[in-house]
CSV table of C-alpha atoms in Angstrom, one decimal:
chain,number,residue,atom,x,y,z
A,153,UNK,CA,0.0,0.3,0.2
A,154,UNK,CA,2.9,2.5,-0.3
A,155,UNK,CA,2.9,5.7,-2.5
A,156,UNK,CA,2.4,4.9,-6.2
A,157,UNK,CA,6.7,6.1,-6.1
A,158,UNK,CA,7.8,3.2,-4.0
A,159,UNK,CA,8.1,5.3,-1.1
A,160,UNK,CA,6.7,4.1,2.2
A,161,UNK,CA,6.7,5.8,5.9
A,162,UNK,CA,9.3,3.4,6.9
A,163,UNK,CA,11.3,5.0,4.2
A,164,UNK,CA,10.5,8.5,5.8
A,165,UNK,CA,11.5,8.0,9.1
A,166,UNK,CA,15.4,6.1,7.6
A,167,UNK,CA,15.2,9.8,5.4
A,168,UNK,CA,14.1,12.2,8.5
A,169,UNK,CA,16.8,12.9,11.4
A,170,UNK,CA,14.2,14.4,13.9
A,171,UNK,CA,10.7,12.3,13.5
A,172,UNK,CA,9.1,14.8,16.6
A,173,UNK,CA,10.7,17.8,14.5
A,174,UNK,CA,9.1,17.1,11.2
A,175,UNK,CA,5.7,16.6,12.6
A,176,UNK,CA,5.5,19.3,14.6
A,177,UNK,CA,6.8,21.9,11.7
A,178,UNK,CA,5.9,20.8,8.5
A,179,UNK,CA,3.7,18.6,8.2
A,180,UNK,CA,-0.7,19.4,8.3
A,181,UNK,CA,-2.8,16.5,9.0
A,182,UNK,CA,-4.3,15.2,6.7
A,183,UNK,CA,-7.6,15.5,8.6
A,184,UNK,CA,-7.2,19.3,9.0
A,185,UNK,CA,-6.9,19.4,5.4
A,186,UNK,CA,-10.4,17.4,5.2
A,187,UNK,CA,-11.8,20.0,7.2
A,188,UNK,CA,-11.2,22.4,5.1
A,189,UNK,CA,-12.4,21.1,2.2
A,190,UNK,CA,-15.8,20.0,4.1
A,191,UNK,CA,-16.3,23.5,4.9
A,192,UNK,CA,-15.8,25.1,1.9
A,193,UNK,CA,-17.4,22.2,-1.1
A,194,UNK,CA,-20.4,20.0,1.5
A,195,UNK,CA,-21.0,21.1,4.8
A,196,UNK,CA,-20.9,25.0,5.9
A,197,UNK,CA,-19.2,26.4,9.0
A,198,UNK,CA,-22.5,26.7,10.5
A,199,UNK,CA,-26.2,26.4,9.1
A,200,UNK,CA,-27.2,29.6,11.8
A,201,UNK,CA,-24.1,30.0,14.0
A,202,UNK,CA,-22.3,27.6,16.3
A,203,UNK,CA,-23.5,28.9,19.7
A,204,UNK,CA,-26.9,28.5,18.7
A,205,UNK,CA,-25.8,25.0,17.1
A,206,UNK,CA,-24.1,24.0,20.1
A,207,UNK,CA,-26.9,25.1,22.1
A,208,UNK,CA,-29.3,23.0,20.7
A,209,UNK,CA,-27.8,19.6,21.5
A,210,UNK,CA,-29.0,20.5,25.0
A,211,UNK,CA,-31.8,22.3,24.6
A,212,UNK,CA,-34.2,20.9,21.6
A,213,UNK,CA,-32.5,18.9,19.4
A,214,UNK,CA,-29.5,18.8,16.5
A,215,UNK,CA,-28.8,16.9,13.1
A,216,UNK,CA,-25.3,16.4,12.5
A,217,UNK,CA,-24.4,15.6,8.7
A,218,UNK,CA,-21.0,13.0,9.3
A,219,UNK,CA,-21.1,11.6,5.2
A,220,UNK,CA,-17.8,13.4,3.7
A,221,UNK,CA,-15.1,13.6,6.5
A,222,UNK,CA,-15.2,9.6,8.2
A,223,UNK,CA,-13.0,7.1,6.5
A,224,UNK,CA,-14.5,3.6,6.5
A,225,UNK,CA,-14.0,-0.3,5.6
A,226,UNK,CA,-15.7,-3.0,5.2
A,227,UNK,CA,-14.8,-6.3,6.0
A,228,UNK,CA,-16.5,-9.4,4.7
A,229,UNK,CA,-15.6,-13.3,5.2
A,230,UNK,CA,-15.1,-15.8,6.7
A,231,UNK,CA,-12.5,-15.3,9.2
A,232,UNK,CA,-13.6,-10.9,9.9
A,233,UNK,CA,-14.3,-12.1,13.4
A,234,UNK,CA,-11.6,-14.2,13.5
A,235,UNK,CA,-9.3,-10.9,12.7
A,236,UNK,CA,-11.5,-8.4,14.6
A,237,UNK,CA,-10.9,-10.3,17.6
A,238,UNK,CA,-7.1,-10.6,16.7
A,239,UNK,CA,-6.4,-6.9,16.7
A,240,UNK,CA,-9.0,-5.8,18.9
A,241,UNK,CA,-9.0,-5.4,23.0
A,242,UNK,CA,-12.6,-5.0,22.9
A,243,UNK,CA,-14.2,-9.1,24.7
A,244,UNK,CA,-16.3,-10.4,21.2
A,245,UNK,CA,-17.7,-13.2,23.7
A,246,UNK,CA,-21.3,-11.1,23.0
A,247,UNK,CA,-21.1,-9.9,19.8
A,248,UNK,CA,-24.3,-10.9,17.6
A,249,UNK,CA,-25.3,-8.4,14.6
A,250,UNK,CA,-27.7,-5.9,16.3
A,251,UNK,CA,-25.0,-4.7,18.7
A,252,UNK,CA,-22.0,-1.9,17.1
A,253,UNK,CA,-19.1,-1.9,19.4
A,254,UNK,CA,-16.0,0.7,20.0
A,255,UNK,CA,-13.4,-1.1,19.0
A,256,UNK,CA,-9.7,-0.2,20.0
A,257,UNK,CA,-6.9,-1.9,19.1
A,258,UNK,CA,-2.9,-1.7,19.6
A,259,UNK,CA,0.4,-2.7,18.8
A,260,UNK,CA,2.4,-5.1,20.4
A,261,UNK,CA,3.5,-3.3,23.5
A,262,UNK,CA,0.8,-2.1,24.1
A,263,UNK,CA,0.3,2.1,22.9
A,264,UNK,CA,-3.1,2.8,21.0
A,265,UNK,CA,-3.5,2.6,17.7
A,266,UNK,CA,-6.4,4.3,17.7
A,267,UNK,CA,-10.3,3.1,17.6
A,268,UNK,CA,-13.5,3.1,15.7
A,269,UNK,CA,-16.7,1.8,15.1
A,270,UNK,CA,-17.2,-1.3,14.4
A,271,UNK,CA,-21.2,-2.5,12.9
A,272,UNK,CA,-21.9,-6.2,13.0
A,273,UNK,CA,-24.2,-6.2,9.4
A,274,UNK,CA,-24.5,-10.3,9.5
A,275,UNK,CA,-22.3,-13.7,10.3
A,276,UNK,CA,-19.5,-12.3,8.3
A,277,UNK,CA,-20.4,-8.5,7.7
A,278,UNK,CA,-18.9,-6.4,9.6
A,279,UNK,CA,-18.0,-2.4,8.4
A,280,UNK,CA,-15.7,-0.1,9.9
A,281,UNK,CA,-16.5,4.1,10.5
A,282,UNK,CA,-13.5,6.4,11.3
A,283,UNK,CA,-10.6,6.0,12.9
A,284,UNK,CA,-7.7,5.8,9.5
A,285,UNK,CA,-4.7,4.3,11.3
A,286,UNK,CA,-7.1,1.3,13.0
A,287,UNK,CA,-8.5,0.4,9.8
A,288,UNK,CA,-4.7,0.5,8.6
A,289,UNK,CA,-3.8,-1.6,10.6
A,290,UNK,CA,-7.1,-3.5,10.5
A,291,UNK,CA,-6.2,-4.0,6.6
A,292,UNK,CA,-2.3,-5.1,6.7
A,293,UNK,CA,-3.2,-7.6,9.5
A,294,UNK,CA,-5.6,-8.9,6.8
A,295,UNK,CA,-3.4,-9.3,3.5
A,296,UNK,CA,-0.2,-10.1,6.1
A,297,UNK,CA,-1.7,-12.9,8.0
A,298,UNK,CA,-3.5,-15.1,6.0
A,299,UNK,CA,-7.2,-14.6,6.9
A,300,UNK,CA,-10.1,-15.0,4.7
A,301,UNK,CA,-11.4,-11.7,4.2
A,302,UNK,CA,-12.5,-9.5,1.3
A,303,UNK,CA,-10.9,-5.7,2.1
A,304,UNK,CA,-13.3,-2.2,0.3
A,305,UNK,CA,-11.8,1.0,1.5
A,306,UNK,CA,-14.1,3.9,1.4
A,307,UNK,CA,-12.2,6.5,1.3
A,308,UNK,CA,-13.3,10.7,3.3
A,309,UNK,CA,-14.8,12.8,0.4
A,310,UNK,CA,-11.5,14.8,0.1
A,311,UNK,CA,-9.8,11.9,-1.1
A,312,UNK,CA,-12.3,10.0,-2.5
A,313,UNK,CA,-11.9,9.3,-6.9
A,314,UNK,CA,-15.4,8.8,-7.1
A,315,UNK,CA,-15.7,12.0,-5.6
A,316,UNK,CA,-19.0,10.9,-3.5
A,317,UNK,CA,-19.5,7.9,-0.5
A,318,UNK,CA,-20.5,4.6,0.0
A,319,UNK,CA,-23.3,5.6,2.2
A,320,UNK,CA,-24.5,8.9,4.5
A,321,UNK,CA,-24.2,9.0,7.6
A,322,UNK,CA,-25.7,11.3,9.8
A,323,UNK,CA,-25.8,12.0,13.6
A,324,UNK,CA,-29.4,12.9,15.7
A,325,UNK,CA,-28.6,13.8,19.1
A,326,UNK,CA,-30.3,16.2,21.7
A,327,UNK,CA,-32.7,15.8,23.9
A,328,UNK,CA,-35.7,15.7,21.9
A,329,UNK,CA,-34.0,13.6,19.7
A,330,UNK,CA,-35.5,10.5,20.6
A,331,UNK,CA,-39.3,12.3,19.8
A,332,UNK,CA,-37.9,13.0,16.2
A,333,UNK,CA,-37.0,9.6,15.2
A,334,UNK,CA,-41.2,8.5,17.0
A,335,UNK,CA,-42.2,10.7,15.0
A,336,UNK,CA,-40.1,10.6,11.7
A,337,UNK,CA,-39.8,6.6,11.7
A,338,UNK,CA,-42.3,4.5,9.3
A,339,UNK,CA,-44.5,1.8,11.7
A,340,UNK,CA,-43.4,1.1,15.3
A,341,UNK,CA,-40.3,2.2,16.6
A,342,UNK,CA,-37.6,0.0,18.1
A,343,UNK,CA,-36.0,-0.1,21.5
A,344,UNK,CA,-32.8,1.2,21.3
A,345,UNK,CA,-30.4,0.6,24.5
A,346,UNK,CA,-26.9,1.5,23.9
A,347,UNK,CA,-24.5,0.9,21.1
A,348,UNK,CA,-27.5,-1.4,19.8
A,349,UNK,CA,-28.7,-1.2,16.1
A,350,UNK,CA,-31.8,-1.8,13.6
A,351,UNK,CA,-32.8,-1.6,10.3
A,352,UNK,CA,-36.0,1.3,9.9
A,353,UNK,CA,-37.3,3.2,7.1
A,354,UNK,CA,-37.1,6.4,7.5
A,355,UNK,CA,-38.2,8.7,3.9
A,356,UNK,CA,-39.3,5.1,1.9
A,357,UNK,CA,-36.0,4.2,2.8
A,358,UNK,CA,-34.4,1.4,5.5
A,359,UNK,CA,-31.6,3.0,7.8
A,360,UNK,CA,-29.4,1.5,9.4
A,361,UNK,CA,-30.0,3.2,13.1
A,362,UNK,CA,-27.3,3.1,16.1
A,363,UNK,CA,-28.0,3.8,19.1
A,364,UNK,CA,-25.1,6.3,19.5
A,365,UNK,CA,-24.7,10.0,20.9
A,366,UNK,CA,-21.5,12.3,19.6
A,367,UNK,CA,-22.9,14.8,21.9
A,368,UNK,CA,-22.8,12.8,25.1
A,369,UNK,CA,-27.5,12.6,24.9
A,370,UNK,CA,-30.0,10.0,24.3
A,371,UNK,CA,-29.0,10.4,20.1
A,372,UNK,CA,-28.7,7.8,17.5
A,373,UNK,CA,-26.6,7.6,14.3
A,374,UNK,CA,-28.9,7.2,11.1
A,375,UNK,CA,-26.8,5.7,7.7
A,376,UNK,CA,-27.8,3.6,4.7
A,377,UNK,CA,-26.3,4.0,0.5
A,378,UNK,CA,-25.6,7.2,0.0
A,379,UNK,CA,-27.8,8.2,-3.0
A,380,UNK,CA,-30.9,7.9,-0.4
A,381,UNK,CA,-28.9,10.8,2.2
A,382,UNK,CA,-32.1,13.9,0.4
A,383,UNK,CA,-34.6,11.4,0.5
A,384,UNK,CA,-34.0,10.5,4.6
A,385,UNK,CA,-32.4,13.7,5.4
A,386,UNK,CA,-35.7,15.8,4.5
A,387,UNK,CA,-38.1,13.3,6.1
A,388,UNK,CA,-35.9,14.4,9.0
A,389,UNK,CA,-35.7,17.9,8.7
A,390,UNK,CA,-39.9,18.1,8.2
A,391,UNK,CA,-40.1,15.9,10.9
A,392,UNK,CA,-38.0,18.0,13.8
A,393,UNK,CA,-38.9,20.9,13.1
A,394,UNK,CA,-41.8,21.2,15.6
A,395,UNK,CA,-39.2,20.0,18.1
A,396,UNK,CA,-36.6,22.7,17.3
A,397,UNK,CA,-34.2,20.9,15.6
A,398,UNK,CA,-31.4,22.4,13.8
A,399,UNK,CA,-28.4,21.1,11.4
A,400,UNK,CA,-24.7,21.7,12.7
A,401,UNK,CA,-22.1,23.1,10.7
A,402,UNK,CA,-18.4,21.2,11.0
A,403,UNK,CA,-17.4,24.2,13.9
A,404,UNK,CA,-20.5,22.9,16.2
A,405,UNK,CA,-19.3,18.9,15.3
A,406,UNK,CA,-16.0,19.1,15.8
A,407,UNK,CA,-16.5,20.8,19.4
A,408,UNK,CA,-18.5,17.4,20.5
A,409,UNK,CA,-15.9,15.8,22.1
A,410,UNK,CA,-15.4,19.1,24.6
A,411,UNK,CA,-19.0,17.1,25.4
A,412,UNK,CA,-18.8,13.7,24.8
A,413,UNK,CA,-15.1,13.7,26.8
A,414,UNK,CA,-14.2,11.9,23.3
A,415,UNK,CA,-10.3,12.3,23.1
A,416,UNK,CA,-9.8,11.7,19.3
A,417,UNK,CA,-7.4,10.8,17.0
A,418,UNK,CA,-4.7,10.3,19.6
A,419,UNK,CA,-1.0,9.8,18.0
A,420,UNK,CA,-0.2,6.4,16.9
A,421,UNK,CA,1.9,3.7,18.3
A,422,UNK,CA,3.6,2.6,15.7
A,423,UNK,CA,6.9,4.8,14.8
A,424,UNK,CA,8.9,2.9,16.6
A,425,UNK,CA,9.7,-0.9,17.2
A,426,UNK,CA,11.2,-3.4,15.0
A,427,UNK,CA,8.2,-6.0,15.2
A,428,UNK,CA,6.5,-3.4,13.7
A,429,UNK,CA,8.8,-3.0,10.3
A,430,UNK,CA,6.3,-4.2,8.5
A,431,UNK,CA,3.6,-2.6,8.9
A,432,UNK,CA,5.6,1.3,8.1
A,433,UNK,CA,6.8,-0.1,5.1
A,434,UNK,CA,3.6,-1.0,4.4
A,435,UNK,CA,2.2,2.1,4.7
A,436,UNK,CA,2.5,4.8,2.0
A,437,UNK,CA,5.1,8.3,3.1
A,438,UNK,CA,2.0,10.3,2.0
A,439,UNK,CA,-0.7,9.1,4.1
A,440,UNK,CA,-2.3,9.2,8.1
A,441,UNK,CA,0.5,8.1,9.7
A,442,UNK,CA,3.1,10.5,7.4
A,443,UNK,CA,1.3,13.6,8.0
A,444,UNK,CA,0.9,14.0,11.5
A,445,UNK,CA,0.4,17.4,13.0
A,446,UNK,CA,2.1,17.3,16.5
A,447,UNK,CA,1.6,20.3,18.2
A,448,UNK,CA,1.2,23.2,21.6
A,449,UNK,CA,3.4,23.5,24.0
A,450,UNK,CA,5.1,20.0,25.5
A,451,UNK,CA,7.6,18.7,22.9
A,452,UNK,CA,9.9,16.0,23.7
A,453,UNK,CA,12.4,14.9,21.0
A,454,UNK,CA,11.1,11.0,21.5
A,455,UNK,CA,8.0,9.9,19.8
A,456,UNK,CA,7.4,7.6,22.4
A,457,UNK,CA,7.2,10.3,24.9
A,458,UNK,CA,3.5,11.0,22.4
A,459,UNK,CA,1.7,7.6,22.9
A,460,UNK,CA,-0.2,6.6,24.9
A,461,UNK,CA,-2.6,3.6,26.8
A,462,UNK,CA,-5.7,2.7,27.0
A,463,UNK,CA,-5.7,3.8,30.5
A,464,UNK,CA,-4.4,7.7,28.8
A,465,UNK,CA,-7.5,7.3,26.7
A,466,UNK,CA,-10.2,6.0,29.5
A,467,UNK,CA,-10.0,3.5,27.3
A,468,UNK,CA,-9.0,0.4,30.6
A,469,UNK,CA,-13.1,-0.1,30.4
A,470,UNK,CA,-12.9,-1.9,27.4
A,471,UNK,CA,-9.8,-4.0,27.8
A,472,UNK,CA,-10.2,-7.2,28.4
A,473,UNK,CA,-8.3,-10.1,28.8
A,474,UNK,CA,-11.1,-13.1,27.7
A,475,UNK,CA,-9.4,-13.5,24.3
A,476,UNK,CA,-5.3,-13.5,22.8
A,477,UNK,CA,-5.0,-10.9,21.2
A,478,UNK,CA,-2.1,-8.1,20.0
A,479,UNK,CA,-1.2,-6.5,22.2
A,480,UNK,CA,-2.2,-8.5,25.6
A,481,UNK,CA,1.3,-9.5,26.9
A,482,UNK,CA,2.3,-6.2,27.6
A,483,UNK,CA,-0.7,-4.7,28.7
A,484,UNK,CA,-1.6,-7.2,31.1
A,485,UNK,CA,1.9,-6.3,32.6
A,486,UNK,CA,1.0,-2.5,32.9
A,487,UNK,CA,-2.4,-3.5,35.1
A,488,UNK,CA,-1.1,-3.2,38.0
A,489,UNK,CA,0.5,0.0,37.2
A,490,UNK,CA,-0.4,4.0,38.1
A,491,UNK,CA,-2.0,5.3,34.6
A,492,UNK,CA,-2.6,8.2,34.0
A,493,UNK,CA,-6.3,9.1,33.3
A,494,UNK,CA,-8.3,11.0,31.7
A,495,UNK,CA,-10.1,14.0,32.8
A,496,UNK,CA,-11.6,17.3,32.0
A,497,UNK,CA,-10.0,21.3,32.7
A,498,UNK,CA,-12.3,24.0,33.1
A,499,UNK,CA,-9.7,27.0,32.4
A,500,UNK,CA,-10.3,30.0,35.3
A,501,UNK,CA,-12.0,32.2,33.6
A,502,UNK,CA,-9.3,35.5,34.0
A,503,UNK,CA,-6.1,33.6,32.6
A,504,UNK,CA,-8.9,32.8,29.2
A,505,UNK,CA,-9.4,37.1,29.2
A,506,UNK,CA,-5.9,37.9,29.4
A,507,UNK,CA,-5.4,35.6,27.0
A,508,UNK,CA,-8.2,37.7,25.1
A,509,UNK,CA,-7.3,40.8,25.4
A,510,UNK,CA,-3.4,40.1,24.3
A,511,UNK,CA,-4.6,40.4,20.6
A,512,UNK,CA,-5.5,44.0,21.4
A,513,UNK,CA,-2.3,46.7,21.7
A,514,UNK,CA,0.9,46.5,21.2
A,515,UNK,CA,2.1,44.0,24.4
A,516,UNK,CA,2.7,40.7,24.4
A,517,UNK,CA,0.8,38.5,21.7
A,518,UNK,CA,0.3,35.4,23.3
A,519,UNK,CA,-1.0,31.9,20.9
A,520,UNK,CA,-4.5,33.1,20.3
A,521,UNK,CA,-8.1,31.1,20.9
A,522,UNK,CA,-9.9,30.4,18.2
A,523,UNK,CA,-14.0,29.6,19.0
A,524,UNK,CA,-15.2,26.9,19.5
A,525,UNK,CA,-12.5,25.0,18.2
A,526,UNK,CA,-9.3,26.2,19.6
A,527,UNK,CA,-6.3,23.3,19.4
A,528,UNK,CA,-4.5,23.4,16.5
A,529,UNK,CA,-1.8,19.9,16.5
A,530,UNK,CA,-3.9,17.1,15.6
A,531,UNK,CA,-3.0,15.7,17.9
A,532,UNK,CA,-1.8,18.0,20.3
A,533,UNK,CA,0.0,18.1,23.6
A,534,UNK,CA,0.2,20.8,25.7
A,535,UNK,CA,2.3,21.0,29.4
A,536,UNK,CA,0.3,20.6,32.6
A,537,UNK,CA,2.2,21.4,35.8
A,538,UNK,CA,1.6,20.9,39.4
A,539,UNK,CA,1.7,23.5,42.2
A,540,UNK,CA,5.6,22.7,42.8
A,541,UNK,CA,6.6,22.4,38.6
A,542,UNK,CA,6.8,18.9,38.6
A,543,UNK,CA,4.8,17.7,34.7
A,544,UNK,CA,1.4,16.1,35.6
A,545,UNK,CA,0.2,15.3,32.6
A,546,UNK,CA,-0.9,16.5,28.9
A,547,UNK,CA,-3.7,18.5,27.9
A,548,UNK,CA,-5.3,18.0,24.1
A,549,UNK,CA,-7.8,19.1,22.8
A,550,UNK,CA,-9.2,22.0,24.0
A,551,UNK,CA,-12.1,24.8,23.0
A,552,UNK,CA,-15.7,26.7,24.0
A,553,UNK,CA,-18.5,25.2,25.2
A,554,UNK,CA,-21.0,27.9,25.0
A,555,UNK,CA,-23.5,25.9,26.9
A,556,UNK,CA,-21.4,26.2,30.4
A,557,UNK,CA,-19.2,29.4,29.1
A,558,UNK,CA,-16.1,27.8,29.5
A,559,UNK,CA,-12.9,27.3,27.5
A,560,UNK,CA,-12.2,23.2,28.1
A,561,UNK,CA,-9.5,20.7,27.6
A,562,UNK,CA,-9.3,17.3,28.1
A,563,UNK,CA,-6.4,16.1,29.9
A,564,UNK,CA,-4.7,13.2,31.0
A,565,UNK,CA,-3.0,13.9,34.2
A,566,UNK,CA,-1.2,11.0,36.4
A,567,UNK,CA,-3.4,9.4,39.6
A,568,UNK,CA,-2.1,12.6,42.3
A,569,UNK,CA,-3.7,15.3,40.2
A,570,UNK,CA,-6.6,13.7,38.8
A,571,UNK,CA,-8.4,14.5,41.2
A,572,UNK,CA,-12.0,16.7,40.5
A,573,UNK,CA,-10.9,19.5,42.6
A,574,UNK,CA,-7.8,19.4,41.7
A,575,UNK,CA,-5.6,22.8,40.7
A,576,UNK,CA,-3.2,22.9,38.1
A,577,UNK,CA,-1.3,25.1,35.8
A,578,UNK,CA,-1.4,24.8,31.7
A,579,UNK,CA,1.4,25.8,29.0
A,580,UNK,CA,-0.8,27.8,26.7
A,581,UNK,CA,1.5,28.9,23.5
A,582,UNK,CA,4.5,26.7,21.8
A,583,UNK,CA,8.3,27.2,22.4
A,584,UNK,CA,10.3,29.5,21.1
A,585,UNK,CA,8.1,31.7,19.4
A,586,UNK,CA,5.7,28.7,17.3
A,587,UNK,CA,5.9,25.9,14.8
A,588,UNK,CA,6.5,26.4,11.3
A,589,UNK,CA,3.5,25.3,10.9
A,590,UNK,CA,1.7,28.1,8.7
A,591,UNK,CA,-1.5,28.3,10.5
A,592,UNK,CA,0.4,29.2,14.1
A,593,UNK,CA,1.2,32.8,14.5
A,594,UNK,CA,4.1,33.9,15.9
A,595,UNK,CA,2.8,34.1,19.3
A,596,UNK,CA,4.5,34.2,23.0
A,597,UNK,CA,3.7,31.0,26.1
A,598,UNK,CA,1.4,32.3,29.1
A,599,UNK,CA,0.2,30.2,31.7
A,600,UNK,CA,-3.6,28.8,32.3
A,601,UNK,CA,-4.7,28.2,35.8
A,602,UNK,CA,-7.0,24.9,35.3
A,603,UNK,CA,-9.2,22.8,37.2
A,604,UNK,CA,-9.9,19.5,36.8
A,605,UNK,CA,-12.9,18.1,36.8
A,606,UNK,CA,-14.8,14.5,35.6
A,607,UNK,CA,-14.8,14.4,31.7
A,608,UNK,CA,-17.2,14.5,30.8
A,609,UNK,CA,-17.7,17.8,32.1
A,610,UNK,CA,-21.5,17.9,32.6
A,611,UNK,CA,-23.2,16.8,35.1
A,612,UNK,CA,-26.2,15.4,32.8
A,613,UNK,CA,-24.3,14.4,30.0
A,614,UNK,CA,-21.9,11.5,32.5
A,615,UNK,CA,-25.5,10.3,33.7
A,616,UNK,CA,-27.3,10.1,30.0
A,617,UNK,CA,-23.3,7.4,29.7
A,618,UNK,CA,-23.7,5.6,32.8
A,619,UNK,CA,-27.3,5.3,32.4
A,620,UNK,CA,-26.2,3.9,28.9
A,621,UNK,CA,-24.2,1.6,30.6
A,622,UNK,CA,-27.0,0.4,32.6
A,623,UNK,CA,-28.9,-0.6,28.8
A,624,UNK,CA,-31.3,1.7,29.2
A,625,UNK,CA,-33.3,2.4,25.9
A,626,UNK,CA,-33.6,5.7,23.9
A,627,UNK,CA,-37.1,7.0,24.5
């Protein structure tokens, strides 16, 4: 799967003296480019304005179009489940065809490669949605592991040679999502527990529905053949009009992670280790993994300092040692050790105002805070310091939540600093005036005080997630 000129990720690594420096200064993440293309050609930044669209997922309902930016992989064949069982840290002991999973995959050393949504469409048929590095890892294992499977890839629209997708995908979310779903479904509405699926009819078309909330609420994900997109969307919008349904643009969509607490797209831990050389030789230098875009105040010359484990991301709840999978031995060895924990950091308002105020006058300019999405690396790592100056952990995605009127970030902190109410300091901005990334302006670093909260931050979202995990249907 190397480039047309034969250049692989391994070749890029071999010819790059400092891989971190390359990723920190000289790359633009494919997801960043895709998001820009989507905004220009397919989905507007906002249908109304992103602040009201954020409010909609708390106060009424919102419809997101996910049809263009996420890669997909269709996996079929008698060995399909055996392959997924081999790569996933999840248990597959109970995985009938009316369910989906958040599939998490790791390297042999226990570092996270990524996560994606895995639908079981039939006995030997699966659909993997999002998580490019996961899809690449599954594809590589299928080709090199002797599995009797067939792979079909469907790239995001900006990179898709067909310029159209195989399937459309919508996310309907918010407190009125259940009522809209009841009204728009033709016939009886199925009772769906968390991550359960069903097939319904909407707008005269068959639709696959997954009980899953992108913004952390009792939402549903809807998908079907791409040519039926307009009919299904029109039916949903008509049914939702009396419930205050609004369409969400890209600005609101990419800020949902602050509500749901999902740490999207960590750096895959695949750049080191002789055991992964074959994978790196298989990957193209021009692909996702060859264009990671590091950013933020944390900088280390060792790429492994950017790797994460399932505990860092809150995926230890999905980790099950009931099957043989890649990375099991390493993760069993880590299980009894201290781990970083995923938390929310709420930035102190006074320090946020100080950053905003620095944009005026002739004084020092701190790194600007773009709203609603403030992170500028993909992935981003900002230093989080304890009161005594020690490194307490790393902050990643950050931005503004209009519902609570706060700037927050998702962070991975050492256990001793991860308790709610702990005060920490985040270093905002890059060293030495900023990197060479073209979208990063010259600036000075500044310290931002922050308070530790759980992730997700909003209590009612945490309560909904707990209810979902207990199997409460979406109504």
